[in-house]
GROMACS .gro file of N, CA and C in nm:
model
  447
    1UNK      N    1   0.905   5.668  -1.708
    1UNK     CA    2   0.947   5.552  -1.632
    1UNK      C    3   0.833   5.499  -1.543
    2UNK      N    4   0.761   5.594  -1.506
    2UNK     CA    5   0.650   5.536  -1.399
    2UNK      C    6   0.572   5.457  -1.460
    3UNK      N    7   0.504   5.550  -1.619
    3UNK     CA    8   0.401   5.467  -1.711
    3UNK      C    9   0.449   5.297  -1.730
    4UNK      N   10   0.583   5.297  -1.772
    4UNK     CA   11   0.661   5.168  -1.729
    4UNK      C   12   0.637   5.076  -1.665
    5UNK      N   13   0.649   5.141  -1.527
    5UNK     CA   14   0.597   5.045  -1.409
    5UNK      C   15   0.501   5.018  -1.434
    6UNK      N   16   0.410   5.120  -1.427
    6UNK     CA   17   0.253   5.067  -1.422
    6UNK      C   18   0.242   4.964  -1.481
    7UNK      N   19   0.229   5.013  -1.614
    7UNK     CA   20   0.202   4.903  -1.728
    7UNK      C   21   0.248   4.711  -1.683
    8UNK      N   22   0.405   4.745  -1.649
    8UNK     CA   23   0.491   4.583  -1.609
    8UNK      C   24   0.389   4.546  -1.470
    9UNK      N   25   0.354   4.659  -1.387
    9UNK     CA   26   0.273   4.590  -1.269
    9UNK      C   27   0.089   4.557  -1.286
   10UNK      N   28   0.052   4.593  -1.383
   10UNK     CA   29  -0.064   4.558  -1.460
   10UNK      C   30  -0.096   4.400  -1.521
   11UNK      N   31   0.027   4.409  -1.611
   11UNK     CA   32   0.071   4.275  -1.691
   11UNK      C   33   0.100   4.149  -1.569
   12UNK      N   34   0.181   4.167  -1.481
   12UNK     CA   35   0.215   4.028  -1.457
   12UNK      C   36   0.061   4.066  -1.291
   13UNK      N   37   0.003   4.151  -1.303
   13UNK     CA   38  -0.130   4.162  -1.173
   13UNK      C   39  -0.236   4.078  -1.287
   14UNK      N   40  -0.225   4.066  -1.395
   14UNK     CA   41  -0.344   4.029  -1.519
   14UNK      C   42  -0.297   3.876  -1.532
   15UNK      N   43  -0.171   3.851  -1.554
   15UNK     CA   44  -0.119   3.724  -1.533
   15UNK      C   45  -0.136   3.621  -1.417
   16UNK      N   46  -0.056   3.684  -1.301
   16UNK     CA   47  -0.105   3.637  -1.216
   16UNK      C   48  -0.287   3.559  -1.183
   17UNK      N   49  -0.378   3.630  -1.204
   17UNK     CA   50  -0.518   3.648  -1.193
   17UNK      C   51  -0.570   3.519  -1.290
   18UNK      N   52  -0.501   3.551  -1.434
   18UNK     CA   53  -0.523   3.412  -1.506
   18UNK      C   54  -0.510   3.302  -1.486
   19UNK      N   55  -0.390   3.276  -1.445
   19UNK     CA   56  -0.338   3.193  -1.422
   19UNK      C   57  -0.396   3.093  -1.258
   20UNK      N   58  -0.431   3.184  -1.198
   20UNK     CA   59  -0.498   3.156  -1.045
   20UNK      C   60  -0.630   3.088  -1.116
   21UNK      N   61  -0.717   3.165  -1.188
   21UNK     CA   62  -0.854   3.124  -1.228
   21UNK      C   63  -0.821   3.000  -1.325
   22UNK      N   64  -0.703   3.011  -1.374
   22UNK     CA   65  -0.667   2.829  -1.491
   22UNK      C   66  -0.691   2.713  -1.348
   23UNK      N   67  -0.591   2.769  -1.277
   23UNK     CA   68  -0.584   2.624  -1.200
   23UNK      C   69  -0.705   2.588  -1.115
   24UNK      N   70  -0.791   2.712  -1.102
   24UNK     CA   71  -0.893   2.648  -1.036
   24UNK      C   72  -1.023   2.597  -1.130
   25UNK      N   73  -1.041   2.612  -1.251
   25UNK     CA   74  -1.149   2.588  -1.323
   25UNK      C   75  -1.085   2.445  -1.367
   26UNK      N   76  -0.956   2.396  -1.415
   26UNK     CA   77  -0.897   2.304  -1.450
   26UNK      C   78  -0.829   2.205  -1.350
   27UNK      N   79  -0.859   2.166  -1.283
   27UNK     CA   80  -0.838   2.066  -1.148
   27UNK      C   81  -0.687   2.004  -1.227
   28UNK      N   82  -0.647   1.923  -1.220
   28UNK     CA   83  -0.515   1.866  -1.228
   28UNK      C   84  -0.627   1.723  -1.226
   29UNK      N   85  -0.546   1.615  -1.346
   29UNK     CA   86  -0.520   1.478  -1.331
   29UNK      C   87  -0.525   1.361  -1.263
   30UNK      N   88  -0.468   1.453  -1.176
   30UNK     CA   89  -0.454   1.339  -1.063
   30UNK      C   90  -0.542   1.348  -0.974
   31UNK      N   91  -0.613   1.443  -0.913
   31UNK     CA   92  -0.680   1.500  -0.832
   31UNK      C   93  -0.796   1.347  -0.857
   32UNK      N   94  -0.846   1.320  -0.719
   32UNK     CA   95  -0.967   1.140  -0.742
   32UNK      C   96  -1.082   1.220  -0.767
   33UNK      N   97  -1.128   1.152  -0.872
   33UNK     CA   98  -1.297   1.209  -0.888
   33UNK      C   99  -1.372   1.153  -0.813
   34UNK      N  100  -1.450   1.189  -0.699
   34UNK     CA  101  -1.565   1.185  -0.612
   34UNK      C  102  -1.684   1.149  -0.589
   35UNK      N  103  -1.741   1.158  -0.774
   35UNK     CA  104  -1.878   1.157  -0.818
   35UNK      C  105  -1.876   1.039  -0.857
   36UNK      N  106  -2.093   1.001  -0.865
   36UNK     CA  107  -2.068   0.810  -0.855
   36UNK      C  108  -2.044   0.747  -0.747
   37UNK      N  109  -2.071   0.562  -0.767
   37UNK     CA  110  -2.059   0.530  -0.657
   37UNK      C  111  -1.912   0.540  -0.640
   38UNK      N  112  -1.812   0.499  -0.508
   38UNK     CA  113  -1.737   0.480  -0.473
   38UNK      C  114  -1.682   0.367  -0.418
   39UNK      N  115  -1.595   0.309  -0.443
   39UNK     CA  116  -1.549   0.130  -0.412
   39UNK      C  117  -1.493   0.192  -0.239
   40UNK      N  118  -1.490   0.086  -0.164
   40UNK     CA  119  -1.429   0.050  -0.028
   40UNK      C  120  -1.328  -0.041  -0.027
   41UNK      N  121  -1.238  -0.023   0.069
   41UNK     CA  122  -1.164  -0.141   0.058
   41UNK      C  123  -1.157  -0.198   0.181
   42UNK      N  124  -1.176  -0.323   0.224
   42UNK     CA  125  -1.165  -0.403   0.364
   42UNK      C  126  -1.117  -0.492   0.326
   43UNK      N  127  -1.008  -0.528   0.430
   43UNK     CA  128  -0.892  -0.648   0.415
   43UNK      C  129  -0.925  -0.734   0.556
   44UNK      N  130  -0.899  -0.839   0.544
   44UNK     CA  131  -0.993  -0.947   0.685
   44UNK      C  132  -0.878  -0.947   0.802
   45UNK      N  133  -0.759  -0.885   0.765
   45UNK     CA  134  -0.654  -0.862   0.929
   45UNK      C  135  -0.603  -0.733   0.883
   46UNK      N  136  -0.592  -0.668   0.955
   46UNK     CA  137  -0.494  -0.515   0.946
   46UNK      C  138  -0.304  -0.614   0.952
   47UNK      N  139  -0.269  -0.734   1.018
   47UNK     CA  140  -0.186  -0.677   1.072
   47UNK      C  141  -0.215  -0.882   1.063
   48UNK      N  142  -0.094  -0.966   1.077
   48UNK     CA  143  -0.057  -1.149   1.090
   48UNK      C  144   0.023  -1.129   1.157
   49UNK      N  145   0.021  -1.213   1.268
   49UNK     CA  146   0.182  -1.254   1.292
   49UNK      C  147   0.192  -1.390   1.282
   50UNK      N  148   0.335  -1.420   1.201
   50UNK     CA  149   0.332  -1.578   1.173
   50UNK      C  150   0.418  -1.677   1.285
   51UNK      N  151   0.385  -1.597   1.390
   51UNK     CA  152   0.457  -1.669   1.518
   51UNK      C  153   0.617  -1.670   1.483
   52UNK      N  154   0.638  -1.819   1.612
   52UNK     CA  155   0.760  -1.877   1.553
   52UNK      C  156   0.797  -1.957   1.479
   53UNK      N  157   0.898  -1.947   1.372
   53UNK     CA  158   0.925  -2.028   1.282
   53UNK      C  159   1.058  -2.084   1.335
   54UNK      N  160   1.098  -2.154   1.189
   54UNK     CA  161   1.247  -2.228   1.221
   54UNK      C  162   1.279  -2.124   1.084
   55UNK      N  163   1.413  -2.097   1.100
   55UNK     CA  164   1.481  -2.064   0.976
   55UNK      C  165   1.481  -2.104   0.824
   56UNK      N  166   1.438  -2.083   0.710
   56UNK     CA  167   1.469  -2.155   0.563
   56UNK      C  168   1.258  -2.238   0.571
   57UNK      N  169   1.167  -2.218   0.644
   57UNK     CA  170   1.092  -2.231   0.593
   57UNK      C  171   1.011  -2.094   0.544
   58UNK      N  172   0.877  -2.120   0.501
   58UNK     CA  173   0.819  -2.030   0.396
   58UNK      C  174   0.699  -1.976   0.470
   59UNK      N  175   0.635  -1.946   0.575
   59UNK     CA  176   0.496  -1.957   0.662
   59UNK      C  177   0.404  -1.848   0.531
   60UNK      N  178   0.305  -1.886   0.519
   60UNK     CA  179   0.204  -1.818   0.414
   60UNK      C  180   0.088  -1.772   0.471
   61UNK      N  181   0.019  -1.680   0.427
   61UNK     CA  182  -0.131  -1.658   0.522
   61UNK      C  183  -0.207  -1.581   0.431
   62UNK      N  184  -0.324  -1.625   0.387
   62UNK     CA  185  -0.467  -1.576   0.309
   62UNK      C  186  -0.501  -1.443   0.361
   63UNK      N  187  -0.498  -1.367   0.280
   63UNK     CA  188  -0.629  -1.230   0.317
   63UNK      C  189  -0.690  -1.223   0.268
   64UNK      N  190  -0.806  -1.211   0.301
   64UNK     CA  191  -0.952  -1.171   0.229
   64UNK      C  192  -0.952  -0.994   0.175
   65UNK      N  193  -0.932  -0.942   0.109
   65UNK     CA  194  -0.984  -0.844   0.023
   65UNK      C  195  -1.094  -0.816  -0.028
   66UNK      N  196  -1.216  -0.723   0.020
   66UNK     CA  197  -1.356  -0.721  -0.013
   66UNK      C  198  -1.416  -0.577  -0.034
   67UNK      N  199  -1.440  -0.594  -0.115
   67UNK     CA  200  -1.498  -0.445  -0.193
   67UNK      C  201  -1.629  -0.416  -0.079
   68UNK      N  202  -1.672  -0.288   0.007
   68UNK     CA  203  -1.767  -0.268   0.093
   68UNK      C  204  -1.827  -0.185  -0.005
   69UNK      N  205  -1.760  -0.065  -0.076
   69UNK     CA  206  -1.811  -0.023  -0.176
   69UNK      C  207  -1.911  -0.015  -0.276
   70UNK      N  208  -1.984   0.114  -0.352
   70UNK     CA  209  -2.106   0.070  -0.436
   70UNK      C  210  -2.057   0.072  -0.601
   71UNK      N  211  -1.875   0.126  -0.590
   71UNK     CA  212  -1.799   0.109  -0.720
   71UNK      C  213  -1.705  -0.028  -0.704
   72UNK      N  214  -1.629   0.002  -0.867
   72UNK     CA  215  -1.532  -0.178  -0.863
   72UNK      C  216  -1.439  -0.068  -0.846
   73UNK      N  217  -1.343  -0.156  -0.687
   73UNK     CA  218  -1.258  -0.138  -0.648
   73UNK      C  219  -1.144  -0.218  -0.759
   74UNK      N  220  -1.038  -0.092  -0.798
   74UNK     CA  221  -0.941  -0.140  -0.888
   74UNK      C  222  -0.740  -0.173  -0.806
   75UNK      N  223  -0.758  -0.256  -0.762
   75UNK     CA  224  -0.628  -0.266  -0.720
   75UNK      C  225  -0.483  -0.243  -0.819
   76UNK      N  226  -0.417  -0.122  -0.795
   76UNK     CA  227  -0.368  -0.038  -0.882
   76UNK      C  228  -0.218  -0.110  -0.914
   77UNK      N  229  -0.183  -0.179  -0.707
   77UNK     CA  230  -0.057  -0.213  -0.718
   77UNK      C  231  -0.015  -0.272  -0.591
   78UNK      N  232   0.074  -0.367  -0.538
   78UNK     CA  233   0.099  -0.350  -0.407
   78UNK      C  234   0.204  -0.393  -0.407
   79UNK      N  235   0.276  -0.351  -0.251
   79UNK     CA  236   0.410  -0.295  -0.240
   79UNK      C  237   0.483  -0.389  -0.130
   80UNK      N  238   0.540  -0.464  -0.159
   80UNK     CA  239   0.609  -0.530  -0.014
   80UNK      C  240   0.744  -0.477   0.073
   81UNK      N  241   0.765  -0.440   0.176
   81UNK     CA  242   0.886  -0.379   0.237
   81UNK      C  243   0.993  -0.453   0.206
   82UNK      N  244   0.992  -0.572   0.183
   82UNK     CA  245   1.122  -0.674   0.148
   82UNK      C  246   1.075  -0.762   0.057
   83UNK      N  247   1.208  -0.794   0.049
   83UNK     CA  248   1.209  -0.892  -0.103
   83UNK      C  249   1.158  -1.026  -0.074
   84UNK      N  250   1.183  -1.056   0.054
   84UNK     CA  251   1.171  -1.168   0.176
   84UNK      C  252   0.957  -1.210   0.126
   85UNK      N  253   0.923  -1.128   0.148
   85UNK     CA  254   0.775  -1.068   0.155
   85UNK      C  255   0.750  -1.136  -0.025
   86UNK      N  256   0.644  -1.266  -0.051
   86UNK     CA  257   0.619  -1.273  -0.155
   86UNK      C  258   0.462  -1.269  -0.177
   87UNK      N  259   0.359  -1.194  -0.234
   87UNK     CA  260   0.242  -1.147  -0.224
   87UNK      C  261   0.196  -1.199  -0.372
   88UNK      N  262   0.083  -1.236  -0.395
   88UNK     CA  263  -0.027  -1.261  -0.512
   88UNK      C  264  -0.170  -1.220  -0.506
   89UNK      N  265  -0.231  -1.168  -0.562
   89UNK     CA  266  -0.392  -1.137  -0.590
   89UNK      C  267  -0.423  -1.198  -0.650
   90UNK      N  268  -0.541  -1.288  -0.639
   90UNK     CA  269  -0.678  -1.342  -0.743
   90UNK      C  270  -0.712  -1.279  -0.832
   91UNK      N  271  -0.733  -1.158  -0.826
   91UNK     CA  272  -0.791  -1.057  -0.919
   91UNK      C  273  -0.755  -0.900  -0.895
   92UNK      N  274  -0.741  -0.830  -1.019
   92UNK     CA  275  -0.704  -0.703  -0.938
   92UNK      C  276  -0.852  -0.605  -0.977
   93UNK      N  277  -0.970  -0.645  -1.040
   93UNK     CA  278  -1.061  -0.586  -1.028
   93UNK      C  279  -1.208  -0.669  -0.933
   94UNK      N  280  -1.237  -0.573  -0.820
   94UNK     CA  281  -1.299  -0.632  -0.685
   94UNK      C  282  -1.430  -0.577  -0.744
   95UNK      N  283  -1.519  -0.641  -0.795
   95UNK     CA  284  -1.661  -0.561  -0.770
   95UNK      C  285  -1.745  -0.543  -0.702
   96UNK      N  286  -1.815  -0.463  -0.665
   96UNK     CA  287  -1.914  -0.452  -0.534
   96UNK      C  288  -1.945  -0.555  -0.454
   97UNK      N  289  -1.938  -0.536  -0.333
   97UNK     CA  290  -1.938  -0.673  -0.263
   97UNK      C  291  -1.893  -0.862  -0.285
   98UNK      N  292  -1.787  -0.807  -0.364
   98UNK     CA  293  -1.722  -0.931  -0.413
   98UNK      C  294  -1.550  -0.904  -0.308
   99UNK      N  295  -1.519  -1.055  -0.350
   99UNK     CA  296  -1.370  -1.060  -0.243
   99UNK      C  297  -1.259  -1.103  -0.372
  100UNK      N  298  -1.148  -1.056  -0.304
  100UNK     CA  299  -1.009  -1.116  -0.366
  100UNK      C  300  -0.951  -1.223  -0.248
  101UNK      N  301  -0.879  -1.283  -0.313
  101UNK     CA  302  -0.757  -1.339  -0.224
  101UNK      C  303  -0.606  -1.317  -0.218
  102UNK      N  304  -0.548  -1.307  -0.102
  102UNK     CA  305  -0.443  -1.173  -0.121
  102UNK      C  306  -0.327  -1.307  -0.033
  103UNK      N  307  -0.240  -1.341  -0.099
  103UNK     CA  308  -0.196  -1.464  -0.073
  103UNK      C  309  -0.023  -1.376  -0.016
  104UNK      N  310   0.036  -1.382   0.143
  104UNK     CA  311   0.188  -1.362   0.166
  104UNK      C  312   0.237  -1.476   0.183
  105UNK      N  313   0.321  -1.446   0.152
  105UNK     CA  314   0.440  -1.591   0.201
  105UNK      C  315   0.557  -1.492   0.204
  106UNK      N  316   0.651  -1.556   0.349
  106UNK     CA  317   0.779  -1.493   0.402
  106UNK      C  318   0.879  -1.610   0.381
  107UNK      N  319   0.965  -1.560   0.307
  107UNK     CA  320   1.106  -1.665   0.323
  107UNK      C  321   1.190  -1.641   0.420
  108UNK      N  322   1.176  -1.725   0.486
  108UNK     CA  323   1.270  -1.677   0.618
  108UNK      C  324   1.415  -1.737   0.615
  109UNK      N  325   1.476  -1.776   0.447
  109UNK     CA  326   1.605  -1.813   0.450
  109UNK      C  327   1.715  -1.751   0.558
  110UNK      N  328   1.719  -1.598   0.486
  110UNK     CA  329   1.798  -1.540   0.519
  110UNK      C  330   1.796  -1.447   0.599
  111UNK      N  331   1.702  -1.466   0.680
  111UNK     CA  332   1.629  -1.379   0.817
  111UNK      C  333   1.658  -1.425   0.945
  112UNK      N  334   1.701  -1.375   1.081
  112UNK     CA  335   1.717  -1.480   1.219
  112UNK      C  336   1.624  -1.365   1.286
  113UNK      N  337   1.546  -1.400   1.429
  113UNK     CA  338   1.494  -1.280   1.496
  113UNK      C  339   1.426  -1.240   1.479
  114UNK      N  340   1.360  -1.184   1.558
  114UNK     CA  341   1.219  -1.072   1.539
  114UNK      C  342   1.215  -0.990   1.444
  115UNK      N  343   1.108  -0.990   1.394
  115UNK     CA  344   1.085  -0.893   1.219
  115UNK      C  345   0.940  -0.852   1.214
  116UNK      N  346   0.930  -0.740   1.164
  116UNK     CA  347   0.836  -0.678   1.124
  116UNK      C  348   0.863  -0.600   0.994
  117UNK      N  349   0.777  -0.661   0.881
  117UNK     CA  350   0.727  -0.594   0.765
  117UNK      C  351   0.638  -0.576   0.740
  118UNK      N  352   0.605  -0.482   0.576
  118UNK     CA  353   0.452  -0.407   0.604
  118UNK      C  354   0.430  -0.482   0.417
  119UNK      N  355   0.292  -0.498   0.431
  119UNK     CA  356   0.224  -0.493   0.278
  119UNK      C  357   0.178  -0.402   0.287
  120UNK      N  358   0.147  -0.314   0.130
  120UNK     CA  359   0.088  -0.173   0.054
  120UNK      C  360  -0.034  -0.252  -0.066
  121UNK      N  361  -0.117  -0.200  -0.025
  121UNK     CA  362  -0.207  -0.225  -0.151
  121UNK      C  363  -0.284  -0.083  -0.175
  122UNK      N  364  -0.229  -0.053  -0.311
  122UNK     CA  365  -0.294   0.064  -0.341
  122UNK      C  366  -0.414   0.049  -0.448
  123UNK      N  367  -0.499   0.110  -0.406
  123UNK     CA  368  -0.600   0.109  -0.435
  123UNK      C  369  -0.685   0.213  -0.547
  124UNK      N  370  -0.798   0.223  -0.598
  124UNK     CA  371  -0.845   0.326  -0.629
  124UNK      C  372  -0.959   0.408  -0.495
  125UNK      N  373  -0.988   0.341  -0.396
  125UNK     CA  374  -1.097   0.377  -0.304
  125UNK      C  375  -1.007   0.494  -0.253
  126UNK      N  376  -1.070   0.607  -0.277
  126UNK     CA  377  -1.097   0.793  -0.237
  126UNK      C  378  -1.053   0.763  -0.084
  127UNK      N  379  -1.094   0.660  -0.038
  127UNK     CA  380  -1.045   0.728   0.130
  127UNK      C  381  -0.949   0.644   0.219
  128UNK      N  382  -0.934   0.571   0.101
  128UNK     CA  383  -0.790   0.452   0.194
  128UNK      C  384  -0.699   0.406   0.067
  129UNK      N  385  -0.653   0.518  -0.007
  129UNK     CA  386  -0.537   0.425  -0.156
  129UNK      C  387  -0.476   0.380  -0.072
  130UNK      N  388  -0.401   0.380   0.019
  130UNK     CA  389  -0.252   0.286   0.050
  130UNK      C  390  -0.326   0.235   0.152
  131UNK      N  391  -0.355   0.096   0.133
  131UNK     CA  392  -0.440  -0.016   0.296
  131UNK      C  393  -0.258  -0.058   0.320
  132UNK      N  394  -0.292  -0.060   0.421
  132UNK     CA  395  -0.143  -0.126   0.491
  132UNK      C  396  -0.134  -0.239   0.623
  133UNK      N  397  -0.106  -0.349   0.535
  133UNK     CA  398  -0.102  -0.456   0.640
  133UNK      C  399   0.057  -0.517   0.723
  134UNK      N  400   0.035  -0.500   0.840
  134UNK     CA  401   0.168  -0.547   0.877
  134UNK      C  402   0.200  -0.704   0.940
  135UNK      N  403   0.293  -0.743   0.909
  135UNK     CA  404   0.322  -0.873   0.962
  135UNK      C  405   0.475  -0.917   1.020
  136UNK      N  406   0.454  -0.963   1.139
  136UNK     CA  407   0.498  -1.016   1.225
  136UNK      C  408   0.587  -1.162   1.248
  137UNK      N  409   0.674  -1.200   1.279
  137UNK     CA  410   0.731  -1.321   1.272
  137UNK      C  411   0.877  -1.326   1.400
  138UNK      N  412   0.901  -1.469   1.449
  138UNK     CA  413   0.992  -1.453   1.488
  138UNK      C  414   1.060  -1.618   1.454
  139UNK      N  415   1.164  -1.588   1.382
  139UNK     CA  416   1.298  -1.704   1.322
  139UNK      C  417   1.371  -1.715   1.413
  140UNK      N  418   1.368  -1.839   1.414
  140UNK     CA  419   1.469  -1.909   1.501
  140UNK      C  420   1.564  -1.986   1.456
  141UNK      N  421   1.704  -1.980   1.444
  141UNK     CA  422   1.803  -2.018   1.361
  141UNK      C  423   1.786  -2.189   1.426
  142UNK      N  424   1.793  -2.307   1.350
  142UNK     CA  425   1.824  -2.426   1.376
  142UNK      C  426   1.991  -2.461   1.392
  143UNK      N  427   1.969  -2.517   1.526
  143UNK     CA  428   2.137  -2.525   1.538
  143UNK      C  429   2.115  -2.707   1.568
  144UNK      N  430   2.223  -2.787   1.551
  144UNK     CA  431   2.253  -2.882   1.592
  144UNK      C  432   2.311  -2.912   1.659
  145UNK      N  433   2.216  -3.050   1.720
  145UNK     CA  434   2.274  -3.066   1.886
  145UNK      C  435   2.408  -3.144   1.885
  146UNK      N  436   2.451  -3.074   2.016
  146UNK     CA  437   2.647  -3.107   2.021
  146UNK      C  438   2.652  -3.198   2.021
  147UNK      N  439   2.746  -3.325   1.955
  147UNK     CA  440   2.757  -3.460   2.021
  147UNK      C  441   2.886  -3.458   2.050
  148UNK      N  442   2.920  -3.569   2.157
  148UNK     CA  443   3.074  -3.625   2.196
  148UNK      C  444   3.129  -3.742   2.091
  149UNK      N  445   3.163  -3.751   2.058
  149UNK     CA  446   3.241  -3.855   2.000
  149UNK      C  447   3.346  -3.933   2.109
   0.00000   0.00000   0.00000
């Protein structure tokens, strides 16, 4: 029974060991490769606020998107917190010191009040995938003025 043991605590001590040395000689997929140049990503506001509006209009605002980088920054995807939030890119491949244009527009149909949402642009740049811009607004419901008859 002991030889037993041994043997079962041999096998999965030999397993174990393999298996440790797989995952480290074999990196995983996903893991960002490092080597080479590397793209940057700089966006021309962290953060808009589109003031005050009136209710049911659309306020829009340009971002500049600019590769600082010595690789082409590949814009992978970007993410708006609401549906409200409508976003477009010029291009989704930025090459070295070249710019995109990163176009929001907010529908403020169905919005009243102070709001804060965020844009996601994910990226391929190693040290900032998710840039995150936030924006600001405050709707003001249009009411009409009382009359007497």
């Amino acid at each position: 029974n002991i030889i037993i043991f041994l043997l079962i605590g041999v096998v999965i001590i030999l397993g174990g060991v393999l298996v440790f040395s797989n995952i480290q000689n074999n990196p995983s997929n996903t893991t960002q490769n490092n080597s080479g140049p590397q793209p940057g990503i700089l966006v021309s506001e962290k953060e808009w606020d589109f003031g005050k509006v009136i209710q049911g209009e659309k306020p829009s605002h340009v971002f500049i998107v600019k590769n600082e980088g010595e690789g082409d920054l590949i814009i992978e995807s970007i993410k708006e917190s609401c549906p409200c939030i409508e976003v477009s890119i010029s291009t989704t491949l930025i090459q070295s010191g070249k710019s995109a244009e990163l176009k929001a527009s907010y529908d403020t149909t169905d919005y009243e009040g102070k709001d804060e949402k965020h844009i996601h642009i994910y990226s391929n740049d190693p040290r900032e995938p998710d840039k995150k811009i936030n924006l600001y607004i405050e709707i003001e419901k249009l009411t009409a003025p009382y009359s007497e008859e």
